[in-house]
Amino acid sequence: MSTVTDHQDIKREKILEASYQRFLHYGYSKTTMNEIAGDLSMSKALLYYYFPDKSQLYIAVMRKLANEFINKLIERVAASTDLLSAFNAQIHTHHEFMVNNYNFFDFFRLNDQNLPAEIWEIIGQIHQTEIDQLAASLVRDIEKGAVKPVDDPAAIVDLILDALHGVRVRSMSHKKTGFPLKEHMEEIYHKRLLLIEIFVKGLGC
Amino acid sequence: MSTVTDHQDIKREKILEASYQRFLHYGYSKTTMNEIAGDLSMSKALLYYYFPDKSQLYIAVMRKLANEFINKLIERVAASTDLLSAFNAQIHTHHEFMVNNYNFFDFFRLNDQNLPAEIWEIIGQIHQTEIDQLAASLVRDIEKGAVKPVDDPAAIVDLILDALHGVRVRSMSHKKTGFPLKEHMEEIYHKRLLLIEIFVKGLGC
């Protein structure tokens, strides 16, 4: 029995990897189930046995990417010596994740406010991990006496994450774009690093 | 000649005031040019002489409101004793403006990313005034020695305004809403006050 399951798990992993490459290089809308089956020399019927449709496949790849992001974030925040470097690790890991997978996220740009519930759940899990990890870092700095005690560390971290998320590059028209443009990512990254430094150190003398 | 112009200006002002009341109480979509003309006991033809369509009328009312906001902001920031109270004045004036005119902004909620260029221009003017006023306050605090010197005061203020704008109330689904819900305005207001205090004072001891 377990051999069958193992075999299925390996096949499932291969599908996810091939799909990820397709979504990354051609985007969600330009990728077909036919092409993915072709990349794996697999029948379309077998592919559909594993994933009932393209959106379910996309969600499964997104879940895998999110887990990798979460593991990397936990590792890097744990290795940080203080709150500022922990936030820098979050900003850096997030930036890397977005830049490396930019085309993959065309699904987000296409669907904008109509993302499926499973995607919101994954976003929620990432967000909760960020809060947990950074709040733990904040508590460590409070215990060390490096940071003033706060009533609710998780709420403070949540507020700072919102603030970081608010950073954008203004276009001529001051128009808001829902998803940042690729050519703005680097500027946003550097602005976030500046913002978090002000947060931790303050503007005052 | 000037009497004619004065007379026209007075009439124009009356149209703007009546339209504002309509837009505020019934929203943009539920207001008709007929009703506005009716409120003023004016022929529809005369109303159209002043404003070619409802959207031009809305833009003119928005421009008037924006000027009032800008004047209030300049006055309050000038009366502030330091950078923190200047930012508090901006947050408070913005909150008051949004809450008092909430229904008026249904036009923004309806059109979201497709706002006319004139509206983006007005938003740009408000934003530029906020930057100018708060950067001047930042420079005053730097000169007093209360705040560390910064390379580009306007860029720092712009970054902080983006951060404040990023503050939101998360719904269960973590879904972003483009325009804040009325019942979230109070919480956003208090979170912004907390955020700006952290900014100016810093998290550190």
Short mmCIF file of C-alpha atoms in Angstrom, two decimals:
data_model
loop_
_atom_site.label_atom_id
_atom_site.label_comp_id
_atom_site.label_asym_id
_atom_site.label_seq_id
_atom_site.Cartn_x
_atom_site.Cartn_y
_atom_site.Cartn_z
CA MET A 1 0.00 0.00 0.00
CA SER A 2 2.62 2.54 1.00
CA THR A 3 4.50 1.89 -2.25
CA VAL A 4 1.47 2.94 -4.23
CA THR A 5 1.15 6.12 -2.13
CA ASP A 6 4.87 6.88 -2.46
CA HIS A 7 4.65 6.38 -6.19
CA GLN A 8 1.65 8.70 -6.36
CA ASP A 9 3.43 11.29 -4.22
CA ILE A 10 6.46 11.25 -6.54
CA LYS A 11 4.23 11.62 -9.59
CA ARG A 12 2.34 14.44 -7.90
CA GLU A 13 5.60 16.24 -7.12
CA LYS A 14 6.72 15.89 -10.74
CA ILE A 15 3.45 17.40 -11.93
CA LEU A 16 3.84 20.31 -9.53
CA GLU A 17 7.41 20.95 -10.66
CA ALA A 18 6.54 20.83 -14.39
CA SER A 19 3.50 23.07 -13.82
CA TYR A 20 5.55 25.55 -11.84
CA GLN A 21 8.02 25.87 -14.76
CA ARG A 22 5.16 26.39 -17.22
CA PHE A 23 3.35 28.96 -15.03
CA LEU A 24 6.63 30.75 -14.32
CA HIS A 25 7.75 31.06 -17.93
CA TYR A 26 4.44 31.47 -19.76
CA GLY A 27 2.05 32.65 -17.07
CA TYR A 28 -1.20 31.04 -15.90
CA SER A 29 -3.41 32.14 -18.79
CA LYS A 30 -1.03 30.94 -21.52
CA THR A 31 -0.47 27.49 -19.96
CA THR A 32 -2.73 24.56 -20.85
CA MET A 33 -3.24 21.20 -19.14
CA ASN A 34 -2.30 19.63 -22.51
CA GLU A 35 1.14 21.24 -22.43
CA ILE A 36 1.81 20.16 -18.87
CA ALA A 37 0.79 16.57 -19.69
CA GLY A 38 3.05 16.80 -22.77
CA ASP A 39 6.04 18.02 -20.72
CA LEU A 40 5.66 14.94 -18.50
CA SER A 41 4.87 12.49 -21.37
CA MET A 42 1.70 11.75 -19.44
CA SER A 43 -1.85 11.27 -20.69
CA LYS A 44 -4.21 14.16 -20.14
CA ALA A 45 -6.56 11.72 -18.36
CA LEU A 46 -3.86 10.82 -15.82
CA LEU A 47 -3.08 14.52 -15.20
CA TYR A 48 -6.78 15.15 -14.55
CA TYR A 49 -6.78 12.19 -12.16
CA TYR A 50 -4.33 14.13 -9.99
CA PHE A 51 -5.79 17.61 -10.48
CA PRO A 52 -9.39 18.20 -11.59
CA ASP A 53 -8.59 21.51 -13.34
CA LYS A 54 -5.88 24.09 -14.00
CA SER A 55 -6.88 26.33 -11.09
CA GLN A 56 -6.58 23.42 -8.61
CA LEU A 57 -3.15 22.67 -10.03
CA TYR A 58 -2.15 26.32 -9.69
CA ILE A 59 -3.34 26.39 -6.07
CA ALA A 60 -1.28 23.25 -5.29
CA VAL A 61 1.86 24.85 -6.80
CA MET A 62 1.15 28.06 -4.85
CA ARG A 63 0.84 26.01 -1.64
CA LYS A 64 4.23 24.39 -2.31
CA LEU A 65 5.87 27.77 -2.99
CA ALA A 66 4.26 29.24 0.13
CA ASN A 67 5.67 26.39 2.25
CA GLU A 68 9.14 27.00 0.86
CA PHE A 69 8.76 30.72 1.60
CA ILE A 70 7.55 29.99 5.14
CA ASN A 71 10.48 27.61 5.85
CA LYS A 72 13.02 30.11 4.53
CA LEU A 73 11.45 32.93 6.56
CA ILE A 74 11.48 30.89 9.80
CA GLU A 75 15.10 29.92 9.25
CA ARG A 76 16.26 33.48 8.48
CA VAL A 77 14.34 35.20 11.28
CA ALA A 78 15.70 32.59 13.74
CA ALA A 79 19.23 33.44 12.56
CA SER A 80 18.65 37.22 13.05
CA THR A 81 20.34 38.87 16.00
CA ASP A 82 17.74 41.59 16.60
CA LEU A 83 14.36 42.98 15.51
CA LEU A 84 15.76 45.19 12.75
CA SER A 85 17.65 42.32 11.13
CA ALA A 86 14.59 40.06 11.55
CA PHE A 87 12.45 42.61 9.64
CA ASN A 88 15.21 43.01 7.06
CA ALA A 89 15.12 39.22 6.62
CA GLN A 90 11.35 39.34 6.08
CA ILE A 91 11.63 42.20 3.57
CA HIS A 92 14.46 40.46 1.74
CA THR A 93 12.76 37.05 1.64
CA HIS A 94 9.51 38.63 0.43
CA HIS A 95 11.33 40.63 -2.27
CA GLU A 96 13.22 37.54 -3.48
CA PHE A 97 9.98 35.52 -3.53
CA MET A 98 8.16 38.16 -5.60
CA VAL A 99 10.99 38.84 -8.06
CA ASN A 100 11.86 35.16 -8.62
CA ASN A 101 8.23 34.21 -9.17
CA TYR A 102 6.97 37.39 -10.82
CA ASN A 103 5.38 35.76 -13.88
CA PHE A 104 3.86 33.05 -11.73
CA PHE A 105 1.77 35.74 -10.04
CA ASP A 106 0.04 36.79 -13.27
CA PHE A 107 -2.85 34.75 -11.84
CA PHE A 108 -3.11 37.38 -9.08
CA ARG A 109 -2.99 40.25 -11.57
CA LEU A 110 -5.66 38.61 -13.74
CA ASN A 111 -8.05 37.77 -10.91
CA ASP A 112 -7.26 40.68 -8.58
CA GLN A 113 -10.24 40.88 -6.22
CA ASN A 114 -11.71 37.53 -7.29
CA LEU A 115 -9.04 35.16 -6.04
CA PRO A 116 -10.31 31.73 -4.94
CA ALA A 117 -10.75 31.13 -1.19
CA GLU A 118 -7.83 28.65 -1.16
CA ILE A 119 -5.46 31.39 -2.32
CA TRP A 120 -6.65 33.74 0.42
CA GLU A 121 -6.10 30.91 2.90
CA ILE A 122 -2.48 30.49 1.71
CA ILE A 123 -1.91 34.26 1.89
CA GLY A 124 -3.37 34.15 5.41
CA GLN A 125 -0.95 31.37 6.42
CA ILE A 126 2.05 33.32 5.11
CA HIS A 127 0.86 36.44 6.91
CA GLN A 128 0.32 34.55 10.17
CA THR A 129 3.83 33.06 9.98
CA GLU A 130 5.30 36.53 9.43
CA ILE A 131 3.42 37.84 12.47
CA ASP A 132 4.40 34.88 14.68
CA GLN A 133 8.07 34.98 13.74
CA LEU A 134 8.50 38.76 13.94
CA ALA A 135 6.46 39.07 17.15
CA ALA A 136 8.78 36.45 18.73
CA SER A 137 11.75 38.53 17.59
CA LEU A 138 10.13 41.66 19.05
CA VAL A 139 9.57 39.86 22.38
CA ARG A 140 13.23 38.72 22.43
CA ASP A 141 14.37 42.34 21.95
CA ILE A 142 12.01 43.52 24.69
CA GLU A 143 13.43 40.87 27.04
CA LYS A 144 16.96 41.99 26.14
CA GLY A 145 15.92 45.55 27.01
CA ALA A 146 16.68 46.77 23.48
CA VAL A 147 13.07 47.66 22.69
CA LYS A 148 10.39 49.28 24.84
CA PRO A 149 7.71 46.87 26.15
CA VAL A 150 4.48 46.88 24.11
CA ASP A 151 1.00 45.67 25.05
CA ASP A 152 0.42 43.44 22.05
CA PRO A 153 3.55 42.45 20.07
CA ALA A 154 1.52 40.67 17.35
CA ALA A 155 -0.66 43.77 16.79
CA ILE A 156 2.43 46.01 16.50
CA VAL A 157 4.03 43.63 13.99
CA ASP A 158 0.76 43.45 12.02
CA LEU A 159 0.64 47.26 11.89
CA ILE A 160 4.27 47.49 10.71
CA LEU A 161 3.65 44.84 8.03
CA ASP A 162 0.67 46.88 6.77
CA ALA A 163 2.88 49.96 6.72
CA LEU A 164 5.57 48.11 4.73
CA HIS A 165 2.90 46.82 2.39
CA GLY A 166 1.74 50.43 1.82
CA VAL A 167 5.09 51.35 0.22
CA ARG A 168 4.65 51.91 -3.48
CA VAL A 169 6.15 53.73 -6.41
CA ARG A 170 3.95 56.53 -7.59
CA SER A 171 3.39 56.77 -11.29
CA MET A 172 2.83 60.16 -12.96
CA SER A 173 -0.92 59.91 -12.52
CA HIS A 174 -0.73 58.97 -8.81
CA LYS A 175 -2.86 56.04 -9.88
CA LYS A 176 -2.70 53.00 -7.67
CA THR A 177 -1.82 49.71 -9.30
CA GLY A 178 -3.08 46.67 -7.43
CA PHE A 179 0.00 44.57 -8.09
CA PRO A 180 3.42 46.27 -8.20
CA LEU A 181 5.13 46.48 -11.59
CA LYS A 182 8.29 44.41 -11.97
CA GLU A 183 10.41 47.50 -12.68
CA HIS A 184 9.25 49.03 -9.37
CA MET A 185 10.16 46.04 -7.18
CA GLU A 186 13.74 47.15 -6.51
CA GLU A 187 12.70 50.67 -5.47
CA ILE A 188 9.96 49.29 -3.22
CA TYR A 189 12.49 46.93 -1.63
CA HIS A 190 14.88 49.76 -0.77
CA LYS A 191 12.09 52.01 0.49
CA ARG A 192 10.93 49.21 2.81
CA LEU A 193 14.44 48.81 4.22
CA LEU A 194 14.53 52.56 4.92
CA LEU A 195 11.06 52.49 6.44
CA ILE A 196 11.81 49.67 8.86
CA GLU A 197 14.99 51.40 9.99
CA ILE A 198 13.00 54.53 10.83
CA PHE A 199 10.46 52.35 12.65
CA VAL A 200 12.97 50.67 14.87
CA LYS A 201 15.28 53.64 15.44
CA GLY A 202 12.73 56.48 15.22
CA LEU A 203 13.15 59.88 13.59
CA GLY A 204 14.00 61.61 16.86
CA CYS A 205 17.51 62.36 18.14
CA MET B 1 -19.20 93.13 -17.24
CA SER B 2 -17.99 92.21 -13.77
CA THR B 3 -21.56 92.15 -12.49
CA VAL B 4 -22.41 89.43 -14.97
CA THR B 5 -19.37 87.43 -13.89
CA ASP B 6 -20.19 87.89 -10.19
CA HIS B 7 -23.73 86.82 -10.80
CA GLN B 8 -22.51 83.74 -12.67
CA ASP B 9 -20.04 82.92 -9.89
CA ILE B 10 -22.79 83.10 -7.26
CA LYS B 11 -25.03 80.84 -9.35
CA ARG B 12 -22.13 78.42 -9.89
CA GLU B 13 -21.49 78.29 -6.15
CA LYS B 14 -25.17 77.57 -5.48
CA ILE B 15 -25.09 74.72 -7.99
CA LEU B 16 -21.99 73.26 -6.35
CA GLU B 17 -23.56 73.48 -2.88
CA ALA B 18 -26.85 71.85 -3.97
CA SER B 19 -24.97 69.12 -5.87
CA TYR B 20 -22.74 68.43 -2.88
CA GLN B 21 -25.82 67.88 -0.69
CA ARG B 22 -27.33 65.51 -3.27
CA PHE B 23 -24.09 63.53 -3.79
CA LEU B 24 -23.52 63.37 -0.04
CA HIS B 25 -26.98 62.09 0.87
CA TYR B 26 -27.85 59.92 -2.12
CA GLY B 27 -24.47 59.15 -3.69
CA TYR B 28 -23.27 59.88 -7.22
CA SER B 29 -25.12 57.08 -9.00
CA LYS B 30 -28.52 57.87 -7.45
CA THR B 31 -28.35 61.61 -8.19
CA THR B 32 -29.68 63.05 -11.45
CA MET B 33 -29.11 66.41 -13.11
CA ASN B 34 -32.91 66.80 -13.07
CA GLU B 35 -33.03 66.59 -9.28
CA ILE B 36 -30.23 69.12 -8.86
CA ALA B 37 -31.98 71.54 -11.24
CA GLY B 38 -35.19 70.93 -9.27
CA ASP B 39 -33.51 71.69 -5.93
CA LEU B 40 -32.41 75.05 -7.32
CA SER B 41 -35.70 75.78 -9.17
CA MET B 42 -33.52 76.08 -12.26
CA SER B 43 -34.12 74.84 -15.79
CA LYS B 44 -32.16 71.77 -16.80
CA ALA B 45 -30.86 73.75 -19.79
CA LEU B 46 -29.37 76.41 -17.51
CA LEU B 47 -27.73 73.75 -15.31
CA TYR B 48 -26.18 72.21 -18.43
CA TYR B 49 -24.95 75.67 -19.42
CA TYR B 50 -22.81 75.66 -16.27
CA PHE B 51 -21.82 71.97 -16.30
CA PRO B 52 -21.92 69.83 -19.45
CA ASP B 53 -22.57 66.58 -17.55
CA LYS B 54 -22.88 65.02 -14.10
CA SER B 55 -19.26 63.88 -13.96
CA GLN B 56 -18.00 67.43 -14.66
CA LEU B 57 -20.25 68.67 -11.89
CA TYR B 58 -18.93 66.00 -9.53
CA ILE B 59 -15.33 66.93 -10.36
CA ALA B 60 -16.08 70.62 -9.65
CA VAL B 61 -17.57 69.72 -6.24
CA MET B 62 -14.57 67.48 -5.51
CA ARG B 63 -12.23 70.37 -6.39
CA LYS B 64 -14.08 72.64 -3.94
CA LEU B 65 -13.91 70.02 -1.16
CA ALA B 66 -10.22 69.41 -1.87
CA ASN B 67 -9.50 73.15 -1.55
CA GLU B 68 -11.28 73.25 1.79
CA PHE B 69 -9.28 70.20 2.93
CA ILE B 70 -6.02 71.79 1.77
CA ASN B 71 -6.75 75.09 3.57
CA LYS B 72 -7.65 73.28 6.80
CA LEU B 73 -4.52 71.13 6.58
CA ILE B 74 -2.21 74.11 6.02
CA GLU B 75 -3.80 75.96 8.95
CA ARG B 76 -3.55 72.99 11.34
CA VAL B 77 -0.02 71.95 10.41
CA ALA B 78 1.12 75.56 10.82
CA ALA B 79 -0.41 75.57 14.33
CA SER B 80 1.41 72.33 15.28
CA THR B 81 4.34 72.60 17.67
CA ASP B 82 6.32 69.63 16.35
CA LEU B 83 6.47 66.89 13.70
CA LEU B 84 4.38 64.39 15.67
CA SER B 85 1.55 66.86 16.20
CA ALA B 86 1.80 67.93 12.54
CA PHE B 87 1.33 64.32 11.43
CA ASN B 88 -1.47 63.89 13.95
CA ALA B 89 -3.12 66.95 12.39
CA GLN B 90 -2.81 65.37 8.93
CA ILE B 91 -4.23 62.04 10.13
CA HIS B 92 -7.08 63.77 11.95
CA THR B 93 -7.95 66.12 9.05
CA HIS B 94 -7.88 63.20 6.60
CA HIS B 95 -10.07 61.05 8.88
CA GLU B 96 -12.59 63.87 9.36
CA PHE B 97 -12.67 64.51 5.58
CA MET B 98 -13.31 60.83 4.81
CA VAL B 99 -15.94 60.26 7.51
CA ASN B 100 -17.84 63.50 6.86
CA ASN B 101 -17.95 62.89 3.12
CA TYR B 102 -18.15 59.09 3.08
CA ASN B 103 -21.20 58.79 0.78
CA PHE B 104 -19.79 61.44 -1.52
CA PHE B 105 -16.93 59.07 -2.30
CA ASP B 106 -19.20 56.35 -3.70
CA PHE B 107 -17.97 57.69 -7.05
CA PHE B 108 -14.51 56.41 -6.10
CA ARG B 109 -15.87 53.03 -5.04
CA LEU B 110 -17.88 52.70 -8.25
CA ASN B 111 -15.07 53.71 -10.62
CA ASP B 112 -12.12 52.37 -8.62
CA GLN B 113 -9.26 52.10 -11.11
CA ASN B 114 -11.06 54.08 -13.83
CA LEU B 115 -11.23 57.50 -12.21
CA PRO B 116 -11.10 60.45 -14.64
CA ALA B 117 -7.74 62.24 -15.03
CA GLU B 118 -9.15 65.38 -13.33
CA ILE B 119 -9.79 63.37 -10.13
CA TRP B 120 -6.23 61.99 -10.13
CA GLU B 121 -5.02 65.55 -10.59
CA ILE B 122 -6.97 66.68 -7.51
CA ILE B 123 -5.67 63.70 -5.49
CA GLY B 124 -2.17 64.65 -6.65
CA GLN B 125 -2.66 68.25 -5.45
CA ILE B 126 -3.82 67.06 -2.01
CA HIS B 127 -0.88 64.67 -1.78
CA GLN B 128 1.61 67.38 -2.80
CA THR B 129 0.22 69.76 -0.17
CA GLU B 130 0.56 67.04 2.49
CA ILE B 131 4.18 66.46 1.47
CA ASP B 132 5.03 70.19 1.35
CA GLN B 133 3.45 70.96 4.73
CA LEU B 134 4.81 67.94 6.59
CA ALA B 135 8.29 68.24 5.02
CA ALA B 136 8.37 71.87 6.25
CA SER B 137 7.43 70.64 9.72
CA LEU B 138 10.16 67.96 9.54
CA VAL B 139 12.73 70.61 8.54
CA ARG B 140 11.65 72.84 11.47
CA ASP B 141 12.18 69.91 13.87
CA ILE B 142 15.59 69.15 12.33
CA GLU B 143 16.56 72.82 12.77
CA LYS B 144 15.39 72.70 16.40
CA GLY B 145 17.59 69.60 16.88
CA ALA B 146 14.58 67.45 17.83
CA VAL B 147 14.89 65.18 14.79
CA LYS B 148 17.97 63.73 13.08
CA PRO B 149 18.93 65.41 9.77
CA VAL B 150 17.69 63.54 6.67
CA ASP B 151 18.87 63.79 3.05
CA ASP B 152 15.49 64.33 1.47
CA PRO B 153 12.69 65.49 3.83
CA ALA B 154 10.01 65.28 1.11
CA ALA B 155 10.96 61.68 0.26
CA ILE B 156 10.82 60.66 3.95
CA VAL B 157 7.38 62.28 4.35
CA ASP B 158 6.17 60.58 1.15
CA LEU B 159 7.34 57.22 2.50
CA ILE B 160 5.60 57.77 5.84
CA LEU B 161 2.37 58.83 4.09
CA ASP B 162 2.49 55.59 2.04
CA ALA B 163 3.02 53.65 5.26
CA LEU B 164 0.03 55.37 6.90
CA HIS B 165 -2.02 54.68 3.79
CA GLY B 166 -1.12 50.99 4.09
CA VAL B 167 -2.96 50.69 7.41
CA ARG B 168 -6.10 48.62 7.01
CA VAL B 169 -8.50 46.44 8.91
CA ARG B 170 -8.18 42.84 7.88
CA SER B 171 -11.39 40.99 7.25
CA MET B 172 -11.69 37.26 7.92
CA SER B 173 -10.62 36.40 4.39
CA HIS B 174 -7.57 38.69 4.44
CA LYS B 175 -9.10 40.11 1.31
CA LYS B 176 -8.11 43.63 0.41
CA THR B 177 -10.89 46.12 -0.13
CA GLY B 178 -9.94 49.01 -2.37
CA PHE B 179 -11.86 51.63 -0.41
CA PRO B 180 -12.08 51.29 3.40
CA LEU B 181 -15.47 50.36 4.84
CA LYS B 182 -17.16 53.05 6.94
CA GLU B 183 -17.19 50.83 10.03
CA HIS B 184 -13.40 50.40 9.76
CA MET B 185 -12.57 54.11 9.58
CA GLU B 186 -12.32 54.61 13.34
CA GLU B 187 -9.96 51.64 13.82
CA ILE B 188 -7.80 52.78 10.89
CA TYR B 189 -7.64 56.27 12.42
CA HIS B 190 -6.38 54.95 15.77
CA LYS B 191 -3.90 52.56 14.14
CA ARG B 192 -2.48 55.47 12.16
CA LEU B 193 -2.02 57.54 15.31
CA LEU B 194 -0.14 54.61 16.88
CA LEU B 195 1.95 54.09 13.75
CA ILE B 196 3.08 57.71 13.51
CA GLU B 197 4.05 57.72 17.20
CA ILE B 198 6.28 54.68 16.60
CA PHE B 199 7.73 56.41 13.54
CA VAL B 200 8.71 59.55 15.35
CA LYS B 201 9.74 57.98 18.64
CA GLY B 202 11.01 54.61 17.38
CA LEU B 203 10.56 51.18 18.97
CA GLY B 204 13.98 51.27 20.65
CA CYS B 205 14.67 52.26 24.25
#
